[in-house]
Coordinates of C-alpha atoms and ligand atoms in Angstrom, one line a residue:
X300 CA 52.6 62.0 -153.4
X301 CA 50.9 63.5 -150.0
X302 CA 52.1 61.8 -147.0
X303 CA 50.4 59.0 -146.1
X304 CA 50.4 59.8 -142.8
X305 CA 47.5 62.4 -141.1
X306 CA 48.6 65.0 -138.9
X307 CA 45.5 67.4 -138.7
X308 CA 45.2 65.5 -135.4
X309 CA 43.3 62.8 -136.9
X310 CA 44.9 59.5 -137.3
X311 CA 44.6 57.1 -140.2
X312 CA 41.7 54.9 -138.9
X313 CA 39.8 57.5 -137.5
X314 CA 40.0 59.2 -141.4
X315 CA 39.1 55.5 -142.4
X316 CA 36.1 55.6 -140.1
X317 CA 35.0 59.0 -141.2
X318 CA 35.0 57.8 -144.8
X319 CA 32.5 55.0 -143.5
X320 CA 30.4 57.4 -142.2
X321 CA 30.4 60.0 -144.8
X322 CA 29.3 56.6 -146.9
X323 CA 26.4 56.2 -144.4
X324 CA 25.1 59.8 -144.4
X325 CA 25.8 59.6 -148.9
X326 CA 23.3 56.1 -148.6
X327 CA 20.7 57.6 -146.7
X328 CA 20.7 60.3 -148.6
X329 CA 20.6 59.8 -152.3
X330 CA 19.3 56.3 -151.7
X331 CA 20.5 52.1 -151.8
X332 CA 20.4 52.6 -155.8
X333 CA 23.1 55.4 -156.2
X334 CA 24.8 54.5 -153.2
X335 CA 26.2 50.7 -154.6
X336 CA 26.0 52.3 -158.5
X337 CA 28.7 55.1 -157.4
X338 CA 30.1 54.9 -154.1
X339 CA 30.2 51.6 -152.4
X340 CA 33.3 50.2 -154.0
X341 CA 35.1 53.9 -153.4
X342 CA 37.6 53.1 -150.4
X343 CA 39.5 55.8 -148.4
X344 CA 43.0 55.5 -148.8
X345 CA 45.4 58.4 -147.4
X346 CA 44.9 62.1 -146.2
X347 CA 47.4 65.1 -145.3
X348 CA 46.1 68.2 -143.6
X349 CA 44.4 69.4 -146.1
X350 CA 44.0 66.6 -148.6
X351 CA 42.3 63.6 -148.6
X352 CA 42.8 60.5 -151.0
X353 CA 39.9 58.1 -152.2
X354 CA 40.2 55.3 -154.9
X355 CA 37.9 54.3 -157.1
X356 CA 37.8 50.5 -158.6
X357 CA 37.3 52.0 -162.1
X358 CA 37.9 55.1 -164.5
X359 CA 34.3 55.2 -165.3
X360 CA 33.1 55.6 -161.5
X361 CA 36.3 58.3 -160.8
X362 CA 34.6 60.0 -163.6
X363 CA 31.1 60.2 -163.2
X364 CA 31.3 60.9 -159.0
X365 CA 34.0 63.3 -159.8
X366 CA 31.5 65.2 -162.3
X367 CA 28.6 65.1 -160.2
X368 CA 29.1 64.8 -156.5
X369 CA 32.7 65.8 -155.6
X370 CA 31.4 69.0 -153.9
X371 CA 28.8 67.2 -151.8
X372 CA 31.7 64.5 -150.7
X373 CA 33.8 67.6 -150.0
X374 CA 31.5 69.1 -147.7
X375 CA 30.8 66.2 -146.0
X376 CA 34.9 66.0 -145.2
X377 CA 34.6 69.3 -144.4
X378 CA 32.3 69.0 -141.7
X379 CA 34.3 66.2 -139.9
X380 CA 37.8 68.0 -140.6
X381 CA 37.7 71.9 -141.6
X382 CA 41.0 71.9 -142.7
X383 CA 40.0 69.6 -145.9
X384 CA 41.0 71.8 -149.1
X385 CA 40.7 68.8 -151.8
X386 CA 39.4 65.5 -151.9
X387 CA 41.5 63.6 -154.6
X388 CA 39.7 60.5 -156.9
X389 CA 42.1 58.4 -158.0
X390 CA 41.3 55.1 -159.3
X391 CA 42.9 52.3 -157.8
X392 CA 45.4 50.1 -159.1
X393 CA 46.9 47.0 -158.3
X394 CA 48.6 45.7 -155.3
X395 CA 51.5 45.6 -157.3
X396 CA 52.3 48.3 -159.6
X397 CA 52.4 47.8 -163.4
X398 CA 55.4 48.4 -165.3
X399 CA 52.9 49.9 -168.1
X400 CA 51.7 53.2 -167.8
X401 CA 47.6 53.1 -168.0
X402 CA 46.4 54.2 -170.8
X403 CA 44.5 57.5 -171.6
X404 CA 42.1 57.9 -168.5
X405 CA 38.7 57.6 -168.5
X406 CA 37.5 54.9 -171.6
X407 CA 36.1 56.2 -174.3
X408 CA 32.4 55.2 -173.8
X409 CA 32.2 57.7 -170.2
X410 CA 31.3 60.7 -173.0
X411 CA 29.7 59.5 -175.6
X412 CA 29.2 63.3 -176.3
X413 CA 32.4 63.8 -177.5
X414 CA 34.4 63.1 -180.6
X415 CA 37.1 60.7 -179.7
X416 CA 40.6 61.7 -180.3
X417 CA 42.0 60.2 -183.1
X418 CA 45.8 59.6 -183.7
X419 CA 47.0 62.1 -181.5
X420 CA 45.4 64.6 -183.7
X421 CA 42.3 66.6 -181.9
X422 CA 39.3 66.5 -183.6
X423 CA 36.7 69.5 -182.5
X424 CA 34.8 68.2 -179.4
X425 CA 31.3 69.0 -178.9
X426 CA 30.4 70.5 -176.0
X427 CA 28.5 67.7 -173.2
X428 CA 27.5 71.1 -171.6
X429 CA 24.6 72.4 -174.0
X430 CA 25.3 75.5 -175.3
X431 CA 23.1 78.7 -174.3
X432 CA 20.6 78.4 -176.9
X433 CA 19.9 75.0 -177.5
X434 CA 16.9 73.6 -179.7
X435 CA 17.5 70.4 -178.2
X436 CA 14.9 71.1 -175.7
X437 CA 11.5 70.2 -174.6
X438 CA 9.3 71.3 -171.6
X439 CA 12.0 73.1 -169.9
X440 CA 14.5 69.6 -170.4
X441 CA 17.8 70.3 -171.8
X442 CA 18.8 67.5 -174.2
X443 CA 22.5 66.6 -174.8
X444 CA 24.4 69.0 -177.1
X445 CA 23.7 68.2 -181.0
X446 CA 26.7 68.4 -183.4
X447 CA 25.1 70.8 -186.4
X448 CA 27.1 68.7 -189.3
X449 CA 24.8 65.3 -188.0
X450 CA 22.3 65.9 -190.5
X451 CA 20.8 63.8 -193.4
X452 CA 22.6 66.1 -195.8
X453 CA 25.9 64.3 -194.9
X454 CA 24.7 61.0 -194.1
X455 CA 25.8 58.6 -196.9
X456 CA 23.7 56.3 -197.9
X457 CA 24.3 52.9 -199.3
X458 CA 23.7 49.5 -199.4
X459 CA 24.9 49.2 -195.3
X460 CA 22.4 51.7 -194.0
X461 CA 19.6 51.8 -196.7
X462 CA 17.3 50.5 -194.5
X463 CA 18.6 52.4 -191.5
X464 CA 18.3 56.0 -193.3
X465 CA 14.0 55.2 -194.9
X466 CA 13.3 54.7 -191.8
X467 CA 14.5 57.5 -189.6
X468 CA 13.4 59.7 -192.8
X469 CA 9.9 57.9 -192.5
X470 CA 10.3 59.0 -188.8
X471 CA 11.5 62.4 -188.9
X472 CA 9.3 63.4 -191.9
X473 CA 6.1 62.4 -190.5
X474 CA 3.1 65.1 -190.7
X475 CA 1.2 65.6 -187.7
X476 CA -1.2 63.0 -186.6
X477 CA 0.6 60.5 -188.9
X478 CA 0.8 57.0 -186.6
X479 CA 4.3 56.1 -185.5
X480 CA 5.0 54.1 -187.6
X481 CA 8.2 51.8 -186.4
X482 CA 7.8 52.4 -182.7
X483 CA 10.7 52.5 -181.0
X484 CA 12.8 52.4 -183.7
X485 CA 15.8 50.8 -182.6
X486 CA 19.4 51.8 -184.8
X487 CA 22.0 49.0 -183.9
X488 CA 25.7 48.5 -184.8
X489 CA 28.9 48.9 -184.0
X490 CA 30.9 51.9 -183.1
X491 CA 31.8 54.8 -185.6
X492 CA 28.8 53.2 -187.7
X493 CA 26.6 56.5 -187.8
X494 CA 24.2 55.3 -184.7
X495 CA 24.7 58.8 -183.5
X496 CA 25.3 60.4 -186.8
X497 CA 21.5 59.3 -187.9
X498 CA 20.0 59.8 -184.3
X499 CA 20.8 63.4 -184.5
X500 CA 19.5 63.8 -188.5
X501 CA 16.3 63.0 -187.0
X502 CA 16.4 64.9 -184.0
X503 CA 17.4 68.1 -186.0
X504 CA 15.0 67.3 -189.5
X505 CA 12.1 66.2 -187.0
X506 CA 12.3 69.8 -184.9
X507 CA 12.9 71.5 -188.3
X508 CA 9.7 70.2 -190.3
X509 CA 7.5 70.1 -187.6
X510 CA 8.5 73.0 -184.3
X511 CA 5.6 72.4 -182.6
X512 CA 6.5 68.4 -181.7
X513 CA 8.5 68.4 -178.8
X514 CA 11.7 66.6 -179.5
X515 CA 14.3 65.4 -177.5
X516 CA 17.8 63.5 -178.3
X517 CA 19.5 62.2 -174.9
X518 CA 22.8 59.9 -174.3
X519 CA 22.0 57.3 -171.9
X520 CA 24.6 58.7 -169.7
X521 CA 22.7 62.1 -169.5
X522 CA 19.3 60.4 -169.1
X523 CA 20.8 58.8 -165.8
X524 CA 22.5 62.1 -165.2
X525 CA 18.9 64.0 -165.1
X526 CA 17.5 61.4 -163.6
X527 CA 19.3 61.5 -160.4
X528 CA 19.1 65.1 -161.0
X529 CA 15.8 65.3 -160.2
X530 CA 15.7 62.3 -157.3
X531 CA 18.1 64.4 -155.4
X532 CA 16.3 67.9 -155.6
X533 CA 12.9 65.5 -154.8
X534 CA 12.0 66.3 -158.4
X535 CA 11.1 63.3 -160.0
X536 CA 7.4 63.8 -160.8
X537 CA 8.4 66.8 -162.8
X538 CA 11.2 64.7 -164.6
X539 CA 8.4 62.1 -165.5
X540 CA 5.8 64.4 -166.4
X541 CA 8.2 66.2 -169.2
X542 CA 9.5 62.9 -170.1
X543 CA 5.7 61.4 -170.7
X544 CA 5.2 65.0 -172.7
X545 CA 7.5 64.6 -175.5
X546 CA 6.2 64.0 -178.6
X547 CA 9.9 62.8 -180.4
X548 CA 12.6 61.1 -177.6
X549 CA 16.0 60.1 -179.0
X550 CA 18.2 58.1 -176.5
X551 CA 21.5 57.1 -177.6
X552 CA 23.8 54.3 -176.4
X553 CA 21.0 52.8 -174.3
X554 CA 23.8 49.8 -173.7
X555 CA 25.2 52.3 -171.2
X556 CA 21.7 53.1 -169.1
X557 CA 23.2 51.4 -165.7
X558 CA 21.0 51.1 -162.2
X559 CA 18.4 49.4 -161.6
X560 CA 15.8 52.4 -160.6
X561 CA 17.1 54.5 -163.7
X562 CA 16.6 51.6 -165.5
X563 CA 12.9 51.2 -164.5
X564 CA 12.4 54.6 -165.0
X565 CA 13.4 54.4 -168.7
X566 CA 10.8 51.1 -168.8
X567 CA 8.3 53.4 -167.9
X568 CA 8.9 56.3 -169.8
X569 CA 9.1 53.8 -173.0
X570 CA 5.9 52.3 -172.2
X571 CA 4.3 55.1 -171.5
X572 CA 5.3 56.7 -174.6
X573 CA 5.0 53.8 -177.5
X574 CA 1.3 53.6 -176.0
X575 CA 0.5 57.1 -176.6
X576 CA 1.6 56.9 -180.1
X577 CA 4.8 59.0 -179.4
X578 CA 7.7 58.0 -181.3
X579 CA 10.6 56.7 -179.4
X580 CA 14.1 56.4 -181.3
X581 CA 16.8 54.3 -179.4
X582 CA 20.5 53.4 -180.7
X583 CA 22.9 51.0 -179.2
X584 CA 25.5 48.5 -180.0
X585 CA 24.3 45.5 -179.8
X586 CA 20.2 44.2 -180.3
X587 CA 17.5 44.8 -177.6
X588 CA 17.8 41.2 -176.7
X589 CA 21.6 41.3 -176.0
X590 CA 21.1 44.4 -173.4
X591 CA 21.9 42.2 -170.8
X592 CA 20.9 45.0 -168.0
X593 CA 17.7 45.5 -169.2
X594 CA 14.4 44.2 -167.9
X595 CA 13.4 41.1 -170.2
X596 CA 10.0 42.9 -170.7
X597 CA 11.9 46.3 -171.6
X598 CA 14.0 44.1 -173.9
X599 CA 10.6 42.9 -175.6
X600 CA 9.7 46.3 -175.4
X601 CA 11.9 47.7 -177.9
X602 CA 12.2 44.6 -180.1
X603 CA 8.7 45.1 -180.4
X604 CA 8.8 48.1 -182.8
X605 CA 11.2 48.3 -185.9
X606 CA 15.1 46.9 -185.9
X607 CA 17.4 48.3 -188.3
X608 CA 21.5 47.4 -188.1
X609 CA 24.4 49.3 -189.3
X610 CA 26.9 47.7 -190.7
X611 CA 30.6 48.9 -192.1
X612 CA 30.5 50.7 -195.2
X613 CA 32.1 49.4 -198.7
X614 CA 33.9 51.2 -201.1
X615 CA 31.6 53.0 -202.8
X616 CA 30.7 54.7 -199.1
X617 CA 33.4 55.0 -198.1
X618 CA 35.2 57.1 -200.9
X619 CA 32.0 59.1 -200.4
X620 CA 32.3 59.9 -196.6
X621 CA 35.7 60.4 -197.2
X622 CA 35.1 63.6 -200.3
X623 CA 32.6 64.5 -197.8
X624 CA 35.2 65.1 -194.9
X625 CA 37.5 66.6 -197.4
X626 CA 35.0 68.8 -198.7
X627 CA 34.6 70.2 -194.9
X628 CA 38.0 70.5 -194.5
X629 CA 38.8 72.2 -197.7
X630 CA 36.1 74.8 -195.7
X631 CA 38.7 75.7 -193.1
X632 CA 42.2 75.1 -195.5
X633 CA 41.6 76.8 -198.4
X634 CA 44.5 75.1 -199.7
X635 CA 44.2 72.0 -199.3
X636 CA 44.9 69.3 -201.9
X637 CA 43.6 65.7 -201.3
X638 CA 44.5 63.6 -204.9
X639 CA 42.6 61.3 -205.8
X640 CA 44.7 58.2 -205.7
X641 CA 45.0 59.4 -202.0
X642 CA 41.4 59.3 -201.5
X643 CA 40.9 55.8 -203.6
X644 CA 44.2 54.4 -200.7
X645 CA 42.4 55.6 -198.0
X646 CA 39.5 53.9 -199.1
X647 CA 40.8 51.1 -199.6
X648 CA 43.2 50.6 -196.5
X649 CA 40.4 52.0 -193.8
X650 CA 37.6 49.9 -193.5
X651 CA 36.2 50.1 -190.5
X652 CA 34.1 52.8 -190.2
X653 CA 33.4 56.6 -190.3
X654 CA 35.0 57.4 -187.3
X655 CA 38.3 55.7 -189.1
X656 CA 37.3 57.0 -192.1
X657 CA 37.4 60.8 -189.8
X658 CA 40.7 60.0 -188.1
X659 CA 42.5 59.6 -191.0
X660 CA 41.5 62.7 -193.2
X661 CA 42.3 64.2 -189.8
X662 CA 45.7 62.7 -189.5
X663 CA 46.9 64.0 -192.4
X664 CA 45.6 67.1 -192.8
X665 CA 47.6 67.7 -189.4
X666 CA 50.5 66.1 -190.8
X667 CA 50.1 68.9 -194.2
X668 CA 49.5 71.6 -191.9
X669 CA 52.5 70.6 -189.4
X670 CA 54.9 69.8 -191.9
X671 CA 54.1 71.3 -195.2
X672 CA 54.4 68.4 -196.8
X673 CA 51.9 67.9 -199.5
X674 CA 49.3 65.4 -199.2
X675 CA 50.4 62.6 -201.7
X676 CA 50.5 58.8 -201.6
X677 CA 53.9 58.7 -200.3
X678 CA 52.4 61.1 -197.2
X679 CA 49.5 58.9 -196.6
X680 CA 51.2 55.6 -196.6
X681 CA 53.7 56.9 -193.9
X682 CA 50.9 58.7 -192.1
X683 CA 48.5 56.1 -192.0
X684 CA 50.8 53.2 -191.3
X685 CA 51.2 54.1 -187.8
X686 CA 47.3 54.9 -187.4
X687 CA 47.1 51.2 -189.1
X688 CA 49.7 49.3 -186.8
X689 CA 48.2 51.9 -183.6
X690 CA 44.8 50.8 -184.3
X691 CA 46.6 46.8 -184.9
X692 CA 47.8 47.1 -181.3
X693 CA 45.0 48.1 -179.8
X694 CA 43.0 44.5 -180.0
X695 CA 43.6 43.6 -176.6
X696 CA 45.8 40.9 -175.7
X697 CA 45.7 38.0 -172.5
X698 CA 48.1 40.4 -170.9
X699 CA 45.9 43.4 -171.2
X700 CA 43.0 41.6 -170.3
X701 CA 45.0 40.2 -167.4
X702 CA 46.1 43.3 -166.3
X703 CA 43.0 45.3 -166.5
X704 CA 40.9 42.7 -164.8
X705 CA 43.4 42.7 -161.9
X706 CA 43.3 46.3 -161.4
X707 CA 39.5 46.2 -161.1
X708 CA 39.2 43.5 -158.9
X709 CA 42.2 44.5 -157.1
X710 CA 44.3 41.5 -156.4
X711 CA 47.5 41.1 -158.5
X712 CA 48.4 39.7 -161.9
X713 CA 50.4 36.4 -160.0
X714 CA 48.0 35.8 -158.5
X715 CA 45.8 35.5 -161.2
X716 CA 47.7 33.2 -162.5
X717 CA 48.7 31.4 -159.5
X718 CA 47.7 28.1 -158.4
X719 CA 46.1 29.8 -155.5
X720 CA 42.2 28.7 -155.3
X721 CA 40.5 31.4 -152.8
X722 CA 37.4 33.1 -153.9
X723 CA 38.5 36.4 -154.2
X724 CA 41.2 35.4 -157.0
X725 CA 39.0 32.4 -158.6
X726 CA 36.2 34.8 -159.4
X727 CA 38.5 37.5 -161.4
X728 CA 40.3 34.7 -163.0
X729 CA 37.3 33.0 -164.2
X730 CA 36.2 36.4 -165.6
X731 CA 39.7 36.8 -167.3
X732 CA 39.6 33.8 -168.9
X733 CA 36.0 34.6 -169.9
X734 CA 37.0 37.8 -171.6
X735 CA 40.3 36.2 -173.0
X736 CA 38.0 33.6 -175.3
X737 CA 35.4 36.7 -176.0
X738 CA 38.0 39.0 -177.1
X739 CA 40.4 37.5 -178.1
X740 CA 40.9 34.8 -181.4
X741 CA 43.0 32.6 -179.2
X742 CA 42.1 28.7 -178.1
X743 CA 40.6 27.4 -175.2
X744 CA 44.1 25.5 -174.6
X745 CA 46.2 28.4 -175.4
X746 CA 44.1 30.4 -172.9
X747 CA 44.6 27.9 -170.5
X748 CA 48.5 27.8 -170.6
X749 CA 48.9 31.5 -170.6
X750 CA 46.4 31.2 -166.8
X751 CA 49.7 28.9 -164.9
X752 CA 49.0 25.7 -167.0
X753 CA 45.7 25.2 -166.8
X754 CA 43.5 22.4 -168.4
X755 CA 41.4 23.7 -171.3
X756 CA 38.4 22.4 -169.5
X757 CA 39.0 24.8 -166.6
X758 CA 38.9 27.2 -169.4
X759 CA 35.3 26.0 -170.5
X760 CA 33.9 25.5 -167.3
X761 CA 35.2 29.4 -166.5
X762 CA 33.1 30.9 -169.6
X763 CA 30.4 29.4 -168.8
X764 CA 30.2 30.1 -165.4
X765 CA 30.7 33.7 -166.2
X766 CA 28.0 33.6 -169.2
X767 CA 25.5 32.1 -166.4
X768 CA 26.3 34.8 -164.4
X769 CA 25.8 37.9 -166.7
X770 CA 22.5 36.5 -167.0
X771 CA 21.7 36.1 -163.1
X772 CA 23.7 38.9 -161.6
X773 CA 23.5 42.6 -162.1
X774 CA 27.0 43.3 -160.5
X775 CA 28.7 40.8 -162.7
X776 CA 26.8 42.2 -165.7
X777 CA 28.3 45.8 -165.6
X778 CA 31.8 44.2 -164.0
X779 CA 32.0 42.6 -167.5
X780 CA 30.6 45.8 -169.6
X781 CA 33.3 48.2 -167.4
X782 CA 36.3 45.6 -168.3
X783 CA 35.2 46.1 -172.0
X784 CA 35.1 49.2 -172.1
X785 CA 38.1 49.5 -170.7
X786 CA 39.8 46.7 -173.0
X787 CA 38.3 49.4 -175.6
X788 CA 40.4 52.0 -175.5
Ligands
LIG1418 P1 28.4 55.8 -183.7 O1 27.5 56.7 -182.9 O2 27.7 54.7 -184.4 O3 29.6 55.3 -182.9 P2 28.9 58.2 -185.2 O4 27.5 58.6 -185.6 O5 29.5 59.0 -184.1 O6 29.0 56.6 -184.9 O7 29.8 58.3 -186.5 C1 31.2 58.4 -186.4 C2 31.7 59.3 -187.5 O8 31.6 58.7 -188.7 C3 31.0 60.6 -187.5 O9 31.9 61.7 -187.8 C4 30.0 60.4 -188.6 O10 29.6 61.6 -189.3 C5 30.8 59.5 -189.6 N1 29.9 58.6 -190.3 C6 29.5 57.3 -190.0 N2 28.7 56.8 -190.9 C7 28.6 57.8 -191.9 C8 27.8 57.9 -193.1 N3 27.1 56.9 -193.6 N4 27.9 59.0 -193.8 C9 28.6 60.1 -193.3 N5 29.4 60.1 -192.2 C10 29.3 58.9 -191.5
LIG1419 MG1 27.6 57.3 -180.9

């Protein structure tokens, strides 16, 4: 740890006040909208000579200011004390420090871009960069990276996504000057479903018929990203104009668009482009009406056009995705041997969804390749029992819950469950409680015993305070979504 103490002839308070200002000069700068979204919660906390310590209240802002302004903050340091080599992000934790480590940083949802890690064992991650050449681009706007196997060749169709897969065929195969037909189309379900799997078969199959119709796939999370982009380098009519131009616009994990000016934006941009018969193609997990961020007319907005749900795959699909996977990796091991009483277990024990379904062939064609050990039913029970009890524990509990809300809100996990009755700790607790009857199967009175004895009506009243809430107040909206997230690990 740096010492806490500043000796670059600059004193603790006086870093503390330069941290306020640097906040000032970041406000006027980049504006009230980026300022509360990324910075105002980020307190100053130490500095050496040459370093100098901020804290984050979350994972996900640590993340995102660290990707995109960390060199303008460090400027700004510099200015005010030229000795400043690094400016560290750390997010903050409690007042009291947690016997458990964290877990991995950064939750899962800050990249959508990327294939999770599965078990320990990597799986290849796209690039979030795009890559030199990419043909995910329209009027001089790079989309996000696409992953070449997301096509509809290995999409597997059945009786979960029937409905899913006509109509992003219907969408992607239409000949010019066809209607949209199902405009937006809006791809819901849960994760690992093929949301992104089947946003990207249409991206790929609608540039591939057609060249000449601009199309463009874009997370959420880059959408914001250019967005800002083009606010800070005064470039927002040109952002808009491309945006308006596009002819096929993809946007994936819209439950992640945060702030209320990007969100606009994106109300505009949809308008703008269901009216002009462009098609518009949005996935998220949940339906247009729960997007609790979003603009009521914006929800209307994309309820208005076609809704089509993922849901988990049966057998029959899942055996499928699974020879699929197998076939792949049979690509890179020639050697590889997956029987099929292994195939018809793994079928049977996983199922969740693809990304499962990916994690395990993973996992043991690691384990084969590590160990030599052939890939047999005894090898698959042993393997897979630990992704099975890893994937068991990761349901969150009151305790997780408890301790991640703490951390956020910074106060500690007594005093959570104290007795103690002051706003900053009723507010957190209330949300705890809130999230420990949304997330988890236990009772209203069991809740209430594990909060310092507390009535089960205290437990009522707190959900539905928070649920009131979500609906009036932004703040407490994404508080809520960031604690998921970060229950989601
Ligand atoms: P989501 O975006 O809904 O979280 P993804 O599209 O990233 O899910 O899918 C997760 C993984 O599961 C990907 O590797 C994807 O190819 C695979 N997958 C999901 N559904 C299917 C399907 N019906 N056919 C083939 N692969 C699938
Ligand atoms: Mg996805």
């Amino acid at each position: 740890m740096e010492p806490t103490h500043a000796s670059a002839g600059t004193t603790q308070s006086q870093d503390s006040e330069t941290w306020a200002q640097i906040k000032a000069e970041i406000r006027a700068a980049y504006g009230d909208d980026i300022f509360t979204s990324w910075f105002a919660r980020i307190d100053f906390e130490s500095a050496s000579d040459t370093t100098v310590n901020l804290s984050t209240p979350t994972s996900f802002i640590r993340h995102w200011v660290q990707q995109h302004y960390a060199a303008d903050v460090m400027q700004r340091w510099r200015a005010v004390r030229p000795g400043t080599r690094e400016v560290l992000f750390k997010v903050r934790s409690a007042l009291r420090p947690q016997p458990r480590a964290p877990r991995a940083s950064g939750p899962a949802a800050v990249a959508p871009n990327t294939v999770e890690q599965t078990a320990g064992v990597a799986a290849p991650r796209r690039q979030i960069d795009a890559p030199q050449s990419n043909p995910n681009t329209a009027g001089g706007l790079e989309g996000s990276a696409l992953e070449p196997r997301f096509t509809f060749n290995t999409f597997v169709e059945g009786s979960s996504n029937q409905l899913a897969v006509a109509a992003a065929k219907k969408v992607a195969f239409a000949q010019p000057g066809e209607r949209a037909a199902y405009n937006p189309l809006f791809v819901t379900g849960g994760v690992g479903l093929g949301k992104t799997h089947l946003l990207q078969a249409i991206a790929g199959a609608a540039t591939a018929v057609n060249p000449a119709r601009r199309t463009l796939y874009l997370t959420a999370e880059h959408f914001m990203y250019r967005f800002v982009s083009a606010v800070m380098n005064r470039n927002t009519i040109s952002f808009k104009d491309i945006l308006r131009d596009i002819d096929v616009l993809l946007i994936d994990d819209i439950q992640f668009l945060n702030g209320q000016k990007v969100q606009e934006e994106f109300g505009h941009t949809l308008t703008t482009l269901v009216d002009s018969q462009r098609q518009v193609v949005i996935a998220a997990d949940r339906a247009p009406a729960d997007l609790e961020g979003l603009d009521a007319r914006v929800r209307s907005r994309l309820g208005g056009g076609l809704l089509v749900e993922l849901t988990p795959p049966d057998y029959t699909m899942r055996k499928a995705i699974l020879e699929q996977r197998i076939k792949a990796q049979q690509e890179m091991f020639e050697e590889l041997v997956f029987p099929d009483e292994v195939i018809d277990f793994v079928a049977r024990s996983i199922t969740t969804n693809g990304r499962d379904l990916d994690g395990a062939i993973n996992r043991l064609v690691a384990h084969n390749q590590l160990t030599s050990a052939p890939i047999d039913l005894k090898m698959a029970e042993n393997a897979l029992r630990d992704l099975l009890r890893a994937r068991e524990s990761k349901k969150p509990k009151i305790e997780d819950i408890q301790r991640v809300t703490s951390q956020h809100f910074n106060v500690s996990r007594q005093d959570l469950v104290s007795a103690r009755r002051t706003k900053v700790i009723v507010r957190p607790r209330q949300i705890a409680m809130y999230l420990s009857k949304t997330l988890t199967p236990r009772s209203l009175p069991e809740i209430g015993r594990r909060f310092g004895n507390r009535d089960h009506t205290t437990v009522l009243h707190a959900v539905r305070k928070v649920e009131e809430l979500i609906q009036k107040d932004q703040q407490m909206a994404e508080d809520i979504e960031t604690l998921k997230r970060l229950l989601d690990q």
